[in-house]
Amino acid sequence: QVQLVESGGGLVQAGGSLRLSCTPSGRTFSNYVVGWFRQAPGKEREFVATISRSGAGTNYGDSVKGRFTISRDIAKNMVYLQMNSLKPEDTAVYYCASRTEYVSVISAHPLTYNYWGQGTQVTVSS
């Protein structure tokens, strides 16, 4: 079992920035493809971004392209989601997720991710 811990959420004004962090408990994160998803009240879980095990490959949801950046620091065993130019519609609970260890293909589908963090709230005020 992989336990993922997110941090960095909070309240920010529209146009502002936040950086979310995700780290696994007792695991080598570079063995896992990692994704970020979000879920707003009354809406389905939405794909935000994903990153390959090496960090060389990334993919983004259409609604965040050009504003959000996913990255990983292998030495620190962390994955980050830098969120810039935030909009009120970005308000949601953000979840970090990972695929099964050693799977290499990045994915935008939440059902392909086996491990999930508890989520961190991001609220963007207008």
PDB file of N, CA and C in Angstrom, residues 51-97:
ATOM      1  N   ILE A  51       2.733  13.047 -14.653  1.00  0.00           N
ATOM      2  CA  ILE A  51       4.156  13.104 -14.939  1.00  0.00           C
ATOM      3  C   ILE A  51       4.730  11.701 -14.940  1.00  0.00           C
ATOM      4  N   SER A  52       5.665  11.473 -15.864  1.00  0.00           N
ATOM      5  CA  SER A  52       6.290  10.163 -15.978  1.00  0.00           C
ATOM      6  C   SER A  52       7.251   9.913 -14.825  1.00  0.00           C
ATOM      7  N   ARG A  53       7.749   8.709 -14.761  1.00  0.00           N
ATOM      8  CA  ARG A  53       8.642   8.338 -13.673  1.00  0.00           C
ATOM      9  C   ARG A  53       9.942   9.155 -13.705  1.00  0.00           C
ATOM     10  N   SER A  54      10.440   9.432 -14.879  1.00  0.00           N
ATOM     11  CA  SER A  54      11.677  10.207 -14.997  1.00  0.00           C
ATOM     12  C   SER A  54      11.439  11.706 -14.885  1.00  0.00           C
ATOM     13  N   GLY A  55      10.196  12.105 -15.111  1.00  0.00           N
ATOM     14  CA  GLY A  55       9.874  13.532 -15.124  1.00  0.00           C
ATOM     15  C   GLY A  55       9.918  14.137 -16.518  1.00  0.00           C
ATOM     16  N   ALA A  56      10.361  13.356 -17.498  1.00  0.00           N
ATOM     17  CA  ALA A  56      10.521  13.882 -18.852  1.00  0.00           C
ATOM     18  C   ALA A  56       9.186  14.017 -19.583  1.00  0.00           C
ATOM     19  N   GLY A  57       8.226  13.204 -19.203  1.00  0.00           N
ATOM     20  CA  GLY A  57       6.929  13.216 -19.878  1.00  0.00           C
ATOM     21  C   GLY A  57       5.841  13.784 -18.993  1.00  0.00           C
ATOM     22  N   THR A  58       5.063  14.716 -19.546  1.00  0.00           N
ATOM     23  CA  THR A  58       3.945  15.307 -18.803  1.00  0.00           C
ATOM     24  C   THR A  58       2.733  15.444 -19.715  1.00  0.00           C
ATOM     25  N   ASN A  59       1.588  15.577 -19.097  1.00  0.00           N
ATOM     26  CA  ASN A  59       0.354  15.815 -19.835  1.00  0.00           C
ATOM     27  C   ASN A  59      -0.567  16.627 -18.933  1.00  0.00           C
ATOM     28  N   TYR A  60      -1.384  17.483 -19.544  1.00  0.00           N
ATOM     29  CA  TYR A  60      -2.224  18.385 -18.769  1.00  0.00           C
ATOM     30  C   TYR A  60      -3.664  18.368 -19.273  1.00  0.00           C
ATOM     31  N   GLY A  61      -4.584  18.616 -18.358  1.00  0.00           N
ATOM     32  CA  GLY A  61      -5.963  18.820 -18.755  1.00  0.00           C
ATOM     33  C   GLY A  61      -6.100  20.142 -19.503  1.00  0.00           C
ATOM     34  N   ASP A  62      -7.061  20.213 -20.401  1.00  0.00           N
ATOM     35  CA  ASP A  62      -7.215  21.397 -21.246  1.00  0.00           C
ATOM     36  C   ASP A  62      -7.458  22.657 -20.418  1.00  0.00           C
ATOM     37  N   SER A  63      -8.153  22.523 -19.315  1.00  0.00           N
ATOM     38  CA  SER A  63      -8.516  23.704 -18.536  1.00  0.00           C
ATOM     39  C   SER A  63      -7.341  24.325 -17.772  1.00  0.00           C
ATOM     40  N   VAL A  64      -6.217  23.614 -17.675  1.00  0.00           N
ATOM     41  CA  VAL A  64      -5.086  24.133 -16.914  1.00  0.00           C
ATOM     42  C   VAL A  64      -3.829  24.325 -17.765  1.00  0.00           C
ATOM     43  N   LYS A  65      -3.881  23.927 -19.014  1.00  0.00           N
ATOM     44  CA  LYS A  65      -2.702  24.064 -19.879  1.00  0.00           C
ATOM     45  C   LYS A  65      -2.239  25.512 -19.939  1.00  0.00           C
ATOM     46  N   GLY A  66      -0.932  25.700 -19.792  1.00  0.00           N
ATOM     47  CA  GLY A  66      -0.362  27.032 -19.854  1.00  0.00           C
ATOM     48  C   GLY A  66      -0.373  27.765 -18.524  1.00  0.00           C
ATOM     49  N   ARG A  67      -1.084  27.229 -17.532  1.00  0.00           N
ATOM     50  CA  ARG A  67      -1.152  27.868 -16.211  1.00  0.00           C
ATOM     51  C   ARG A  67      -0.545  27.005 -15.122  1.00  0.00           C
ATOM     52  N   PHE A  68      -0.685  25.698 -15.229  1.00  0.00           N
ATOM     53  CA  PHE A  68      -0.193  24.768 -14.216  1.00  0.00           C
ATOM     54  C   PHE A  68       1.027  24.028 -14.766  1.00  0.00           C
ATOM     55  N   THR A  69       1.934  23.687 -13.850  1.00  0.00           N
ATOM     56  CA  THR A  69       3.118  22.911 -14.215  1.00  0.00           C
ATOM     57  C   THR A  69       3.337  21.808 -13.188  1.00  0.00           C
ATOM     58  N   ILE A  70       3.436  20.583 -13.676  1.00  0.00           N
ATOM     59  CA  ILE A  70       3.759  19.451 -12.799  1.00  0.00           C
ATOM     60  C   ILE A  70       5.245  19.156 -12.922  1.00  0.00           C
ATOM     61  N   SER A  71       5.871  18.838 -11.813  1.00  0.00           N
ATOM     62  CA  SER A  71       7.301  18.524 -11.827  1.00  0.00           C
ATOM     63  C   SER A  71       7.593  17.553 -10.698  1.00  0.00           C
ATOM     64  N   ARG A  72       8.795  16.967 -10.769  1.00  0.00           N
ATOM     65  CA  ARG A  72       9.185  16.095  -9.663  1.00  0.00           C
ATOM     66  C   ARG A  72      10.636  16.328  -9.334  1.00  0.00           C
ATOM     67  N   ASP A  73      10.928  16.208  -8.052  1.00  0.00           N
ATOM     68  CA  ASP A  73      12.294  16.296  -7.554  1.00  0.00           C
ATOM     69  C   ASP A  73      12.629  14.909  -7.014  1.00  0.00           C
ATOM     70  N   ILE A  74      13.394  14.170  -7.803  1.00  0.00           N
ATOM     71  CA  ILE A  74      13.665  12.780  -7.450  1.00  0.00           C
ATOM     72  C   ILE A  74      14.483  12.699  -6.169  1.00  0.00           C
ATOM     73  N   ALA A  75      15.415  13.616  -6.013  1.00  0.00           N
ATOM     74  CA  ALA A  75      16.270  13.599  -4.818  1.00  0.00           C
ATOM     75  C   ALA A  75      15.463  13.834  -3.546  1.00  0.00           C
ATOM     76  N   LYS A  76      14.425  14.679  -3.651  1.00  0.00           N
ATOM     77  CA  LYS A  76      13.592  14.987  -2.491  1.00  0.00           C
ATOM     78  C   LYS A  76      12.376  14.064  -2.397  1.00  0.00           C
ATOM     79  N   ASN A  77      12.213  13.200  -3.411  1.00  0.00           N
ATOM     80  CA  ASN A  77      11.094  12.259  -3.387  1.00  0.00           C
ATOM     81  C   ASN A  77       9.744  12.975  -3.376  1.00  0.00           C
ATOM     82  N   MET A  78       9.659  14.044  -4.177  1.00  0.00           N
ATOM     83  CA  MET A  78       8.468  14.883  -4.168  1.00  0.00           C
ATOM     84  C   MET A  78       7.953  15.082  -5.596  1.00  0.00           C
ATOM     85  N   VAL A  79       6.660  15.312  -5.702  1.00  0.00           N
ATOM     86  CA  VAL A  79       6.034  15.787  -6.927  1.00  0.00           C
ATOM     87  C   VAL A  79       5.293  17.077  -6.586  1.00  0.00           C
ATOM     88  N   TYR A  80       5.393  18.038  -7.496  1.00  0.00           N
ATOM     89  CA  TYR A  80       4.799  19.348  -7.258  1.00  0.00           C
ATOM     90  C   TYR A  80       3.786  19.692  -8.351  1.00  0.00           C
ATOM     91  N   LEU A  81       2.837  20.537  -7.972  1.00  0.00           N
ATOM     92  CA  LEU A  81       1.930  21.125  -8.950  1.00  0.00           C
ATOM     93  C   LEU A  81       1.957  22.635  -8.718  1.00  0.00           C
ATOM     94  N   GLN A  82       2.641  23.338  -9.613  1.00  0.00           N
ATOM     95  CA  GLN A  82       2.688  24.795  -9.544  1.00  0.00           C
ATOM     96  C   GLN A  82       1.486  25.348 -10.289  1.00  0.00           C
ATOM     97  N   MET A  83       0.683  26.120  -9.583  1.00  0.00           N
ATOM     98  CA  MET A  83      -0.556  26.648 -10.160  1.00  0.00           C
ATOM     99  C   MET A  83      -0.474  28.160 -10.208  1.00  0.00           C
ATOM    100  N   ASN A  84      -0.463  28.709 -11.415  1.00  0.00           N
ATOM    101  CA  ASN A  84      -0.399  30.147 -11.624  1.00  0.00           C
ATOM    102  C   ASN A  84      -1.679  30.657 -12.276  1.00  0.00           C
ATOM    103  N   SER A  85      -1.875  31.946 -12.224  1.00  0.00           N
ATOM    104  CA  SER A  85      -3.048  32.586 -12.838  1.00  0.00           C
ATOM    105  C   SER A  85      -4.337  31.873 -12.430  1.00  0.00           C
ATOM    106  N   LEU A  86      -4.463  31.637 -11.155  1.00  0.00           N
ATOM    107  CA  LEU A  86      -5.605  30.868 -10.656  1.00  0.00           C
ATOM    108  C   LEU A  86      -6.918  31.605 -10.884  1.00  0.00           C
ATOM    109  N   LYS A  87      -7.952  30.817 -11.154  1.00  0.00           N
ATOM    110  CA  LYS A  87      -9.292  31.334 -11.408  1.00  0.00           C
ATOM    111  C   LYS A  87     -10.263  30.758 -10.380  1.00  0.00           C
ATOM    112  N   PRO A  88     -11.364  31.422 -10.130  1.00  0.00           N
ATOM    113  CA  PRO A  88     -12.358  30.865  -9.192  1.00  0.00           C
ATOM    114  C   PRO A  88     -12.798  29.455  -9.579  1.00  0.00           C
ATOM    115  N   GLU A  89     -12.831  29.155 -10.868  1.00  0.00           N
ATOM    116  CA  GLU A  89     -13.250  27.817 -11.296  1.00  0.00           C
ATOM    117  C   GLU A  89     -12.206  26.740 -11.023  1.00  0.00           C
ATOM    118  N   ASP A  90     -11.036  27.138 -10.529  1.00  0.00           N
ATOM    119  CA  ASP A  90     -10.026  26.164 -10.094  1.00  0.00           C
ATOM    120  C   ASP A  90     -10.292  25.680  -8.668  1.00  0.00           C
ATOM    121  N   THR A  91     -11.258  26.273  -8.007  1.00  0.00           N
ATOM    122  CA  THR A  91     -11.595  25.870  -6.644  1.00  0.00           C
ATOM    123  C   THR A  91     -12.066  24.421  -6.616  1.00  0.00           C
ATOM    124  N   ALA A  92     -11.397  23.620  -5.787  1.00  0.00           N
ATOM    125  CA  ALA A  92     -11.695  22.190  -5.711  1.00  0.00           C
ATOM    126  C   ALA A  92     -10.811  21.563  -4.640  1.00  0.00           C
ATOM    127  N   VAL A  93     -11.091  20.311  -4.346  1.00  0.00           N
ATOM    128  CA  VAL A  93     -10.147  19.492  -3.585  1.00  0.00           C
ATOM    129  C   VAL A  93      -9.212  18.845  -4.598  1.00  0.00           C
ATOM    130  N   TYR A  94      -7.923  19.006  -4.364  1.00  0.00           N
ATOM    131  CA  TYR A  94      -6.903  18.470  -5.267  1.00  0.00           C
ATOM    132  C   TYR A  94      -6.312  17.204  -4.665  1.00  0.00           C
ATOM    133  N   TYR A  95      -6.239  16.179  -5.505  1.00  0.00           N
ATOM    134  CA  TYR A  95      -5.749  14.885  -5.069  1.00  0.00           C
ATOM    135  C   TYR A  95      -4.491  14.497  -5.843  1.00  0.00           C
ATOM    136  N   CYS A  96      -3.535  13.981  -5.119  1.00  0.00           N
ATOM    137  CA  CYS A  96      -2.366  13.353  -5.713  1.00  0.00           C
ATOM    138  C   CYS A  96      -2.655  11.857  -5.822  1.00  0.00           C
ATOM    139  N   ALA A  97      -2.229  11.249  -6.923  1.00  0.00           N
ATOM    140  CA  ALA A  97      -2.468   9.823  -7.118  1.00  0.00           C
ATOM    141  C   ALA A  97      -1.266   9.199  -7.810  1.00  0.00           C
TER     142      ALA A  97
END
